[in-house]
mmCIF file with all atom_site columns, C-alpha atoms in Angstrom:
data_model
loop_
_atom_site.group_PDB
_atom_site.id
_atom_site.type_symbol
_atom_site.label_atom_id
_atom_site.label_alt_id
_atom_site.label_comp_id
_atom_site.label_asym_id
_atom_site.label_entity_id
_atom_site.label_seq_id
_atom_site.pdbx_PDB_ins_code
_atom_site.Cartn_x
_atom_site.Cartn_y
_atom_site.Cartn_z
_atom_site.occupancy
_atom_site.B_iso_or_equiv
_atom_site.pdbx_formal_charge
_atom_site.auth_seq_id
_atom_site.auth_comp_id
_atom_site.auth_asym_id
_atom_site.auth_atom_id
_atom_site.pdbx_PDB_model_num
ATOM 1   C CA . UNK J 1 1   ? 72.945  51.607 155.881 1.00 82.00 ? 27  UNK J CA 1
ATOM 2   C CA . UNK J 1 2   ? 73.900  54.761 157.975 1.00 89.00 ? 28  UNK J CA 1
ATOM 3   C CA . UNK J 1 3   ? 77.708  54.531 158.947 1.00 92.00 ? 29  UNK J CA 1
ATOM 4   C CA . UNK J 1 4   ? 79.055  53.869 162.557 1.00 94.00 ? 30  UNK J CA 1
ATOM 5   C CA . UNK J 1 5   ? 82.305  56.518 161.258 1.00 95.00 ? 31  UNK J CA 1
ATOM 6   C CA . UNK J 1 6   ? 79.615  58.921 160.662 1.00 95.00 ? 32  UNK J CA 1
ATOM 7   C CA . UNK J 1 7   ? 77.655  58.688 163.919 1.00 96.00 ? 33  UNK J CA 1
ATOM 8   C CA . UNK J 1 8   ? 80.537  58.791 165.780 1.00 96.00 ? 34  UNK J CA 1
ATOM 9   C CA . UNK J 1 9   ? 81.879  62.319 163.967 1.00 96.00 ? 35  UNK J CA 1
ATOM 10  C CA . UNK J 1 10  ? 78.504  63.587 164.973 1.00 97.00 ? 36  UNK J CA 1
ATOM 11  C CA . UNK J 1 11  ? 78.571  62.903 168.620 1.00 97.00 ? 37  UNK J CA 1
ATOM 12  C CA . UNK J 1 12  ? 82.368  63.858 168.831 1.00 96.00 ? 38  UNK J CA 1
ATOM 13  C CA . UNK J 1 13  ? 81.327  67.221 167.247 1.00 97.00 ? 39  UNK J CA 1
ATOM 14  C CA . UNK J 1 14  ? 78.585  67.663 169.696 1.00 97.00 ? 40  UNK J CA 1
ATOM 15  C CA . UNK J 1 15  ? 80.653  66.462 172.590 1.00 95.00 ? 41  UNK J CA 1
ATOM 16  C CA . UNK J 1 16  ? 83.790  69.756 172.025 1.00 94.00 ? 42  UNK J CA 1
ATOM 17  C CA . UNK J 1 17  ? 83.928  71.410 175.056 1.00 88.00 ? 43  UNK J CA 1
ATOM 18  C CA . UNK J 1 18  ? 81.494  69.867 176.935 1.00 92.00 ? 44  UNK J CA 1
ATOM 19  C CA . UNK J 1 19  ? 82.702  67.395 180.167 1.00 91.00 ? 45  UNK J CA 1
ATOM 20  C CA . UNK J 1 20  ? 80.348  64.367 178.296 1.00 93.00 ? 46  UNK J CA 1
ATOM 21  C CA . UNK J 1 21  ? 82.460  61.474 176.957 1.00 94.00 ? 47  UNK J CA 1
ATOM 22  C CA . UNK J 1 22  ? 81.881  59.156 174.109 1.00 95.00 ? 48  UNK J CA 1
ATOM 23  C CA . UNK J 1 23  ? 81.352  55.232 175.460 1.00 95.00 ? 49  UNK J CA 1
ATOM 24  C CA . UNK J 1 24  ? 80.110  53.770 172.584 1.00 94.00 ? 50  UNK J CA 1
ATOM 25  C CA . UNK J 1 25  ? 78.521  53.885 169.130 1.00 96.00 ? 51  UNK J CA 1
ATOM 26  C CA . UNK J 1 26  ? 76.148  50.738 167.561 1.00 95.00 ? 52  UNK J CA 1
ATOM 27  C CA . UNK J 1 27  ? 74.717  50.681 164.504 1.00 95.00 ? 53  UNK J CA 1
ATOM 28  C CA . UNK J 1 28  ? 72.824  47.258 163.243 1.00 94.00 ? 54  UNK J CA 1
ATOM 29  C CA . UNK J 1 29  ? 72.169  46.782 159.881 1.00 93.00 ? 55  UNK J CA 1
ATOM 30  C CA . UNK J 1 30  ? 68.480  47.267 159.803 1.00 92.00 ? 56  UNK J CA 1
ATOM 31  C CA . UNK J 1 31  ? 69.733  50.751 161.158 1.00 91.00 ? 57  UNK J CA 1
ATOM 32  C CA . UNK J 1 32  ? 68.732  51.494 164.893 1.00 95.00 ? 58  UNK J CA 1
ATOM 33  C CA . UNK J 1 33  ? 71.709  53.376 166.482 1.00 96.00 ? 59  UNK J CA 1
ATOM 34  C CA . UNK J 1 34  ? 72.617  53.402 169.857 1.00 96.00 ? 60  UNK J CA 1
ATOM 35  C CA . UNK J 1 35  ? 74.765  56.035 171.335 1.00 97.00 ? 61  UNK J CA 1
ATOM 36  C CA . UNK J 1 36  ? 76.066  55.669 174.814 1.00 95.00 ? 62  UNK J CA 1
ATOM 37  C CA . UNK J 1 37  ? 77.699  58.542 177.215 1.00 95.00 ? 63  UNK J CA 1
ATOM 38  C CA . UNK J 1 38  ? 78.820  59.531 179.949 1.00 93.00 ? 64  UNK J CA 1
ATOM 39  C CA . UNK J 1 39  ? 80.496  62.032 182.560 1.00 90.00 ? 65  UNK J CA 1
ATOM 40  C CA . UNK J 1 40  ? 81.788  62.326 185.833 1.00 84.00 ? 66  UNK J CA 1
ATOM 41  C CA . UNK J 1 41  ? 78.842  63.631 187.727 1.00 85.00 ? 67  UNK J CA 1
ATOM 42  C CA . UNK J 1 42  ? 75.837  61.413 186.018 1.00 85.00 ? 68  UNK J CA 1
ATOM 43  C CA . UNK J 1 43  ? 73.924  62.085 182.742 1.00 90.00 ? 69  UNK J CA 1
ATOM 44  C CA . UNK J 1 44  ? 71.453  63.960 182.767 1.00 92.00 ? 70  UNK J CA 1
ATOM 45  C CA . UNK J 1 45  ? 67.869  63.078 180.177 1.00 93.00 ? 71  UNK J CA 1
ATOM 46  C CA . UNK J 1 46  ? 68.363  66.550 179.322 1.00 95.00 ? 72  UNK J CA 1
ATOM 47  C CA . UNK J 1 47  ? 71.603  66.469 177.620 1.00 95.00 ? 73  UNK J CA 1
ATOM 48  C CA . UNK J 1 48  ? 70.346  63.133 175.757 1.00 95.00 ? 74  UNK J CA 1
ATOM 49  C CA . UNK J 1 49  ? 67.494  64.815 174.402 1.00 96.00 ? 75  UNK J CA 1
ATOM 50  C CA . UNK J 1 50  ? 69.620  67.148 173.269 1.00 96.00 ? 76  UNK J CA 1
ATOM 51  C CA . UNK J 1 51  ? 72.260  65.196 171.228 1.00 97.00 ? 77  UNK J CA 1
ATOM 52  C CA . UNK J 1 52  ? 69.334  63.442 170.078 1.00 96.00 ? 78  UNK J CA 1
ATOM 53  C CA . UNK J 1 53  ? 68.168  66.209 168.628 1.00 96.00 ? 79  UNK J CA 1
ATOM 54  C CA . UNK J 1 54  ? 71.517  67.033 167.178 1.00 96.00 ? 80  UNK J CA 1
ATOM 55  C CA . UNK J 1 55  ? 72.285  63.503 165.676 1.00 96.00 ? 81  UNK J CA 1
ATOM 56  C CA . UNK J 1 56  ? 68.441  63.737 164.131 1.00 95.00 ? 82  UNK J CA 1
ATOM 57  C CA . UNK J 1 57  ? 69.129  67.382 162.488 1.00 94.00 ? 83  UNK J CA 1
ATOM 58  C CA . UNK J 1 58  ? 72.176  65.593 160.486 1.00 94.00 ? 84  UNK J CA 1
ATOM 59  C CA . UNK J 1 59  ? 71.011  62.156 159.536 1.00 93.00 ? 85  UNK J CA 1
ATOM 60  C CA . UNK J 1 60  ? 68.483  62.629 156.737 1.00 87.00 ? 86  UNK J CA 1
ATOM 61  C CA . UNK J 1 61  ? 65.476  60.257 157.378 1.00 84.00 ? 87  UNK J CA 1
ATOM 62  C CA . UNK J 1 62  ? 64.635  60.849 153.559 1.00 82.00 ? 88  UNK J CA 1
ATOM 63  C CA . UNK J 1 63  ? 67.812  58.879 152.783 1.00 83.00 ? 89  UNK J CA 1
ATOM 64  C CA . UNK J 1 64  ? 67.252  55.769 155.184 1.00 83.00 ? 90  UNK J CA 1
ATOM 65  C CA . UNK J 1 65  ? 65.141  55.271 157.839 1.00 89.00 ? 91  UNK J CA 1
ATOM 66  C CA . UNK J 1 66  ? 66.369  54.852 161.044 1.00 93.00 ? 92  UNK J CA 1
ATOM 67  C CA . UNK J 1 67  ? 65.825  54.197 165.034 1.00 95.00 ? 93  UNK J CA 1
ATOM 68  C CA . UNK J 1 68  ? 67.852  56.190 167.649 1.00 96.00 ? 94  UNK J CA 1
ATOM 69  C CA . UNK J 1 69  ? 68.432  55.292 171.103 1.00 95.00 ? 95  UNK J CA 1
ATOM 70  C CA . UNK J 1 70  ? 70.469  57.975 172.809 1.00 96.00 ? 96  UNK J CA 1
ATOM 71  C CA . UNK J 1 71  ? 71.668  57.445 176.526 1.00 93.00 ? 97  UNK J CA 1
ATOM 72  C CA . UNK J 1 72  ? 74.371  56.940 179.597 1.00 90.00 ? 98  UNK J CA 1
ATOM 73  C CA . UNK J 1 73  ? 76.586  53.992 180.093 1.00 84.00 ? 99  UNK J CA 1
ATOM 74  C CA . UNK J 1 74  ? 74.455  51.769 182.828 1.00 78.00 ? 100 UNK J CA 1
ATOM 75  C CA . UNK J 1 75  ? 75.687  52.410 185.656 1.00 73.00 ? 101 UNK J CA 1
ATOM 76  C CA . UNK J 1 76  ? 76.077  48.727 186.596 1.00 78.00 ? 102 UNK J CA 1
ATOM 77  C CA . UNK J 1 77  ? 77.861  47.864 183.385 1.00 88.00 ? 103 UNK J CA 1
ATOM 78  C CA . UNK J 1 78  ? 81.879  47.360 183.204 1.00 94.00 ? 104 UNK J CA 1
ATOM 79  C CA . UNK J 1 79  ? 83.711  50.241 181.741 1.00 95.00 ? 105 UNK J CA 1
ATOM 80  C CA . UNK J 1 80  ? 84.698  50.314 177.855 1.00 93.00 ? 106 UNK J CA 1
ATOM 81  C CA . UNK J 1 81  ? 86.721  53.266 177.802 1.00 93.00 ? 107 UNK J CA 1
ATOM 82  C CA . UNK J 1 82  ? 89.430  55.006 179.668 1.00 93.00 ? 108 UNK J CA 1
ATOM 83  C CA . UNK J 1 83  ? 87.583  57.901 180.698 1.00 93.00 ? 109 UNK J CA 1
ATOM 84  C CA . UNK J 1 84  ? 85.012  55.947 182.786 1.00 94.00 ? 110 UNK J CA 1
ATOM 85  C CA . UNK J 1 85  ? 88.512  54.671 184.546 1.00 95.00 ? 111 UNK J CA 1
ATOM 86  C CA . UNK J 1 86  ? 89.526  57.767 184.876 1.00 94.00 ? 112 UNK J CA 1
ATOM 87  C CA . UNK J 1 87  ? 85.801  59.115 186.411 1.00 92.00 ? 113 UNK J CA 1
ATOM 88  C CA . UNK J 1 88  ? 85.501  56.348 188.903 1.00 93.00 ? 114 UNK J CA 1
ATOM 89  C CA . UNK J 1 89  ? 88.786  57.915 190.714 1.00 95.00 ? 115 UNK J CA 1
ATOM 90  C CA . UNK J 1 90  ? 88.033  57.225 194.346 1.00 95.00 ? 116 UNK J CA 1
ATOM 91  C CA . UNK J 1 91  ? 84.749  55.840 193.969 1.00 94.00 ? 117 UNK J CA 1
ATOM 92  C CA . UNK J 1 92  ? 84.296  51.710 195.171 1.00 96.00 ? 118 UNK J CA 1
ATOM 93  C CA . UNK J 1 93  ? 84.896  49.322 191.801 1.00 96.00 ? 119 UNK J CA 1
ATOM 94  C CA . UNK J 1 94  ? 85.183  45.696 191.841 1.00 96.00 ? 120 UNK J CA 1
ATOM 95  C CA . UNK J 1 95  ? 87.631  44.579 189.150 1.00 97.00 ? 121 UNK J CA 1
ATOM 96  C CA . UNK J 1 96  ? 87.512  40.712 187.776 1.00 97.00 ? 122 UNK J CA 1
ATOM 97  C CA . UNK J 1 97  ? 90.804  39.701 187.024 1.00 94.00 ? 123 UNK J CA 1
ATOM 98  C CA . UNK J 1 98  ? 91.950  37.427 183.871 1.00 93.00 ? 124 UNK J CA 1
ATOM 99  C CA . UNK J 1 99  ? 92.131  34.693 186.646 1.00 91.00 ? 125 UNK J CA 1
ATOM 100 C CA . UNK J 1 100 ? 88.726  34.805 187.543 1.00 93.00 ? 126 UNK J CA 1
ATOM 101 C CA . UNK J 1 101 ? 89.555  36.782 191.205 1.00 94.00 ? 127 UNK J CA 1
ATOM 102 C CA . UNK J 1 102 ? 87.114  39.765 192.582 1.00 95.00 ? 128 UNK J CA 1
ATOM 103 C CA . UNK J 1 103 ? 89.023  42.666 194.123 1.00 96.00 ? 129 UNK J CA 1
ATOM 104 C CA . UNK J 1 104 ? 86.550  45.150 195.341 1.00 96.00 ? 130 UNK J CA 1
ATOM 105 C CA . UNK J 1 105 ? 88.038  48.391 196.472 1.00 96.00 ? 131 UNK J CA 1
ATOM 106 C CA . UNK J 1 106 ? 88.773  52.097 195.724 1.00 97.00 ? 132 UNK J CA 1
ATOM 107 C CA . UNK J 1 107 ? 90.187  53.342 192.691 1.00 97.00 ? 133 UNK J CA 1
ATOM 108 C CA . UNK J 1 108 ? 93.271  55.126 193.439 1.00 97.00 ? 134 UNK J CA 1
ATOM 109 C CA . UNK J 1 109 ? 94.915  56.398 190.239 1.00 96.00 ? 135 UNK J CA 1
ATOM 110 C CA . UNK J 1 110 ? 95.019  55.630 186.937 1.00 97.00 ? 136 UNK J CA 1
ATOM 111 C CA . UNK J 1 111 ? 97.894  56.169 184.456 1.00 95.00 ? 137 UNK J CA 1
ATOM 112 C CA . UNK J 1 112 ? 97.935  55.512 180.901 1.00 93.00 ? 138 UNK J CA 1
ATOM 113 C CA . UNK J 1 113 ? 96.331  51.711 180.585 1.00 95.00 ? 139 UNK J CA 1
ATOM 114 C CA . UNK J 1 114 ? 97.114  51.188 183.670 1.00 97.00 ? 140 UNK J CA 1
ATOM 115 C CA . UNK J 1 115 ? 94.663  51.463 187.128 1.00 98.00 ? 141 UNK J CA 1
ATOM 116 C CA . UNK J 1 116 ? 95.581  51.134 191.006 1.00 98.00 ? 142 UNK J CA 1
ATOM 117 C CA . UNK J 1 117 ? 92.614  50.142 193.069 1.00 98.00 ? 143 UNK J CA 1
ATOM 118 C CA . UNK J 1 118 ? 93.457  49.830 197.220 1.00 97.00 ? 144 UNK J CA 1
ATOM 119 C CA . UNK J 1 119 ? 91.397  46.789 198.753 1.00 96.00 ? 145 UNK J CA 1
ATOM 120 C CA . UNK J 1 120 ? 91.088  45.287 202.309 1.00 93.00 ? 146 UNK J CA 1
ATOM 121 C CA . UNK J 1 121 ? 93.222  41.525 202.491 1.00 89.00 ? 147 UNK J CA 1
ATOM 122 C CA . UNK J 1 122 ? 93.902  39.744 204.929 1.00 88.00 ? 148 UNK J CA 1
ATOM 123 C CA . UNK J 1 123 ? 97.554  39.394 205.319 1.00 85.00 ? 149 UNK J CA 1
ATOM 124 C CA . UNK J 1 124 ? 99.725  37.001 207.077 1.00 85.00 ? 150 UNK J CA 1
ATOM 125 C CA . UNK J 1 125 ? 102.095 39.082 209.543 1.00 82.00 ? 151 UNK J CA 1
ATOM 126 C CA . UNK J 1 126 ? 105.127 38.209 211.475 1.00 85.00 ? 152 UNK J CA 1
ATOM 127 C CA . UNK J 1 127 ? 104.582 37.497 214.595 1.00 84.00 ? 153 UNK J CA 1
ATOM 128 C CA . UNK J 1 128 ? 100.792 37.051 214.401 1.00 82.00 ? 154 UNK J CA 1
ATOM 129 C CA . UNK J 1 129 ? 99.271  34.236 214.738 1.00 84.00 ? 155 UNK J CA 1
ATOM 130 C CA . UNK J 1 130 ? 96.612  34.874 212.318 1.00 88.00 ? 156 UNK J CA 1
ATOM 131 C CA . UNK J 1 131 ? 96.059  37.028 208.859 1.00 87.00 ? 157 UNK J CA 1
ATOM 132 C CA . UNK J 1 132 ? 95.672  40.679 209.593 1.00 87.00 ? 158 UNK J CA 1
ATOM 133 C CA . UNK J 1 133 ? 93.215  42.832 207.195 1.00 89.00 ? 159 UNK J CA 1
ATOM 134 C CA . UNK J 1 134 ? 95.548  45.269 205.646 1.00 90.00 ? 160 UNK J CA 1
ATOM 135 C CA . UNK J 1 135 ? 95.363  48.183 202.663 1.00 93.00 ? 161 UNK J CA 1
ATOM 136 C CA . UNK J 1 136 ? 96.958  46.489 199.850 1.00 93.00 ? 162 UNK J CA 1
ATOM 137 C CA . UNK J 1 137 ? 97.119  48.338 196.429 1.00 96.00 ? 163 UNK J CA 1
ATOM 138 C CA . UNK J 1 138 ? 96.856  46.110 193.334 1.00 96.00 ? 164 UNK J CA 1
ATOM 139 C CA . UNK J 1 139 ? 97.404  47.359 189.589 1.00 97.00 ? 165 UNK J CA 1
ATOM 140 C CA . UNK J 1 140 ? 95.929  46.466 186.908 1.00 97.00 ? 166 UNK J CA 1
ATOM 141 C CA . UNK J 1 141 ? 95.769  46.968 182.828 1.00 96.00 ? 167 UNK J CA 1
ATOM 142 C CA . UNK J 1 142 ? 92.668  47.287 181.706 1.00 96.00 ? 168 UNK J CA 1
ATOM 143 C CA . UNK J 1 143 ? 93.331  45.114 178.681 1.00 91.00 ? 169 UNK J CA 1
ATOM 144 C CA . UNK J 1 144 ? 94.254  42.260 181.062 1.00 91.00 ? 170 UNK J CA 1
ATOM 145 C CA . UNK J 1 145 ? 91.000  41.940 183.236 1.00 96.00 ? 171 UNK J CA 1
ATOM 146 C CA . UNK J 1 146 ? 87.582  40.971 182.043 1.00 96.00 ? 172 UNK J CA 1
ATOM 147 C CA . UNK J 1 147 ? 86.041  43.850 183.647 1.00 96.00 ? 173 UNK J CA 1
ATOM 148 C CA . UNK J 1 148 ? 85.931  46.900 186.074 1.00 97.00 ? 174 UNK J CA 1
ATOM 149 C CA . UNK J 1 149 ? 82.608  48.236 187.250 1.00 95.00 ? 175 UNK J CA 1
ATOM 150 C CA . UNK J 1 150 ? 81.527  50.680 189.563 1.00 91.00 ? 176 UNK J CA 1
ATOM 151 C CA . UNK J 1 151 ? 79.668  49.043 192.936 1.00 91.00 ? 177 UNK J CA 1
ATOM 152 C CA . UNK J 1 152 ? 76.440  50.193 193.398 1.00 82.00 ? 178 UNK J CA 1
ATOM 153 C CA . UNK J 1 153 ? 75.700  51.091 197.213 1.00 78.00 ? 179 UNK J CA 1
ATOM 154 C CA . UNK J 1 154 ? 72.351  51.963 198.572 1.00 71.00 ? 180 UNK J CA 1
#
């Protein structure tokens, strides 16, 4: 069985000095590997081809056959690592909390583990009779929600 450690040295080596990231790395045990990045700007099919290409030239299909699936993050999917936090800088996310709550809004900053998103509440105000929508910033860790995901607009 081909090694997750070793697929993963691969596309790190590959990925120096380029703006790609590393999302994730799966290897089954009947051996089909799945390698998932991304960047800022998009992926492009180009650049997938071309790690595909590198990952093929040093796996040896004489020692175990294999099937390789080389591609971006979905777009749609929550984020795994900090990177696609950091990328998504103000973009429009929607965040489920451990609570089960929905806060859709802008990433703002993110800082270590941590990740500021400003949404649109409505707030109770003195002097109002009734809840005003307001700006309010929320922060999160991103080991303490179930997910953040980009929101797709059309």
């Amino acid at each position: 069985m081909i090694e997750k450690k070793k697929v993963q040295e691969i596309v790190e080596e590959w990925l120096k000095e380029k703006e790609y990231f590393l999302v994730d790395v799966d290897v089954t045990p009947d051996d089909r590997i799945v390698v998932e990045i991304d960047h800022a700007d998009g992926v492009w099919i180009e650049d997938c081809v071309t790690l595909s290409r590198y990952i093929e030239e040093r796996l040896s299909r004489d020692e175990e056959d294999y099937e390789l699936e080389v591609g971006s993050a979905g777009l749609g999917q929550p984020f795994r690592v900090e990177q696609q936090y950091q990328a998504s800088v103000g973009k429009e996310v929607e965040v489920l909390s451990t609570n089960g709550k929905k806060y859709k809004g802008e990433m703002k900053h993110v800082e270590g583990r941590n990740f500021t998103i400003s949404t649109q509440e409505k707030v109770k105000v003195e002097g109002k009779k009734r809840p005003v929508m307001t700006d309010v910033e929320r922060t999160f860790s991103m080991d303490d929600v179930k997910y953040c995901k980009y929101i797709i607009k059309f």
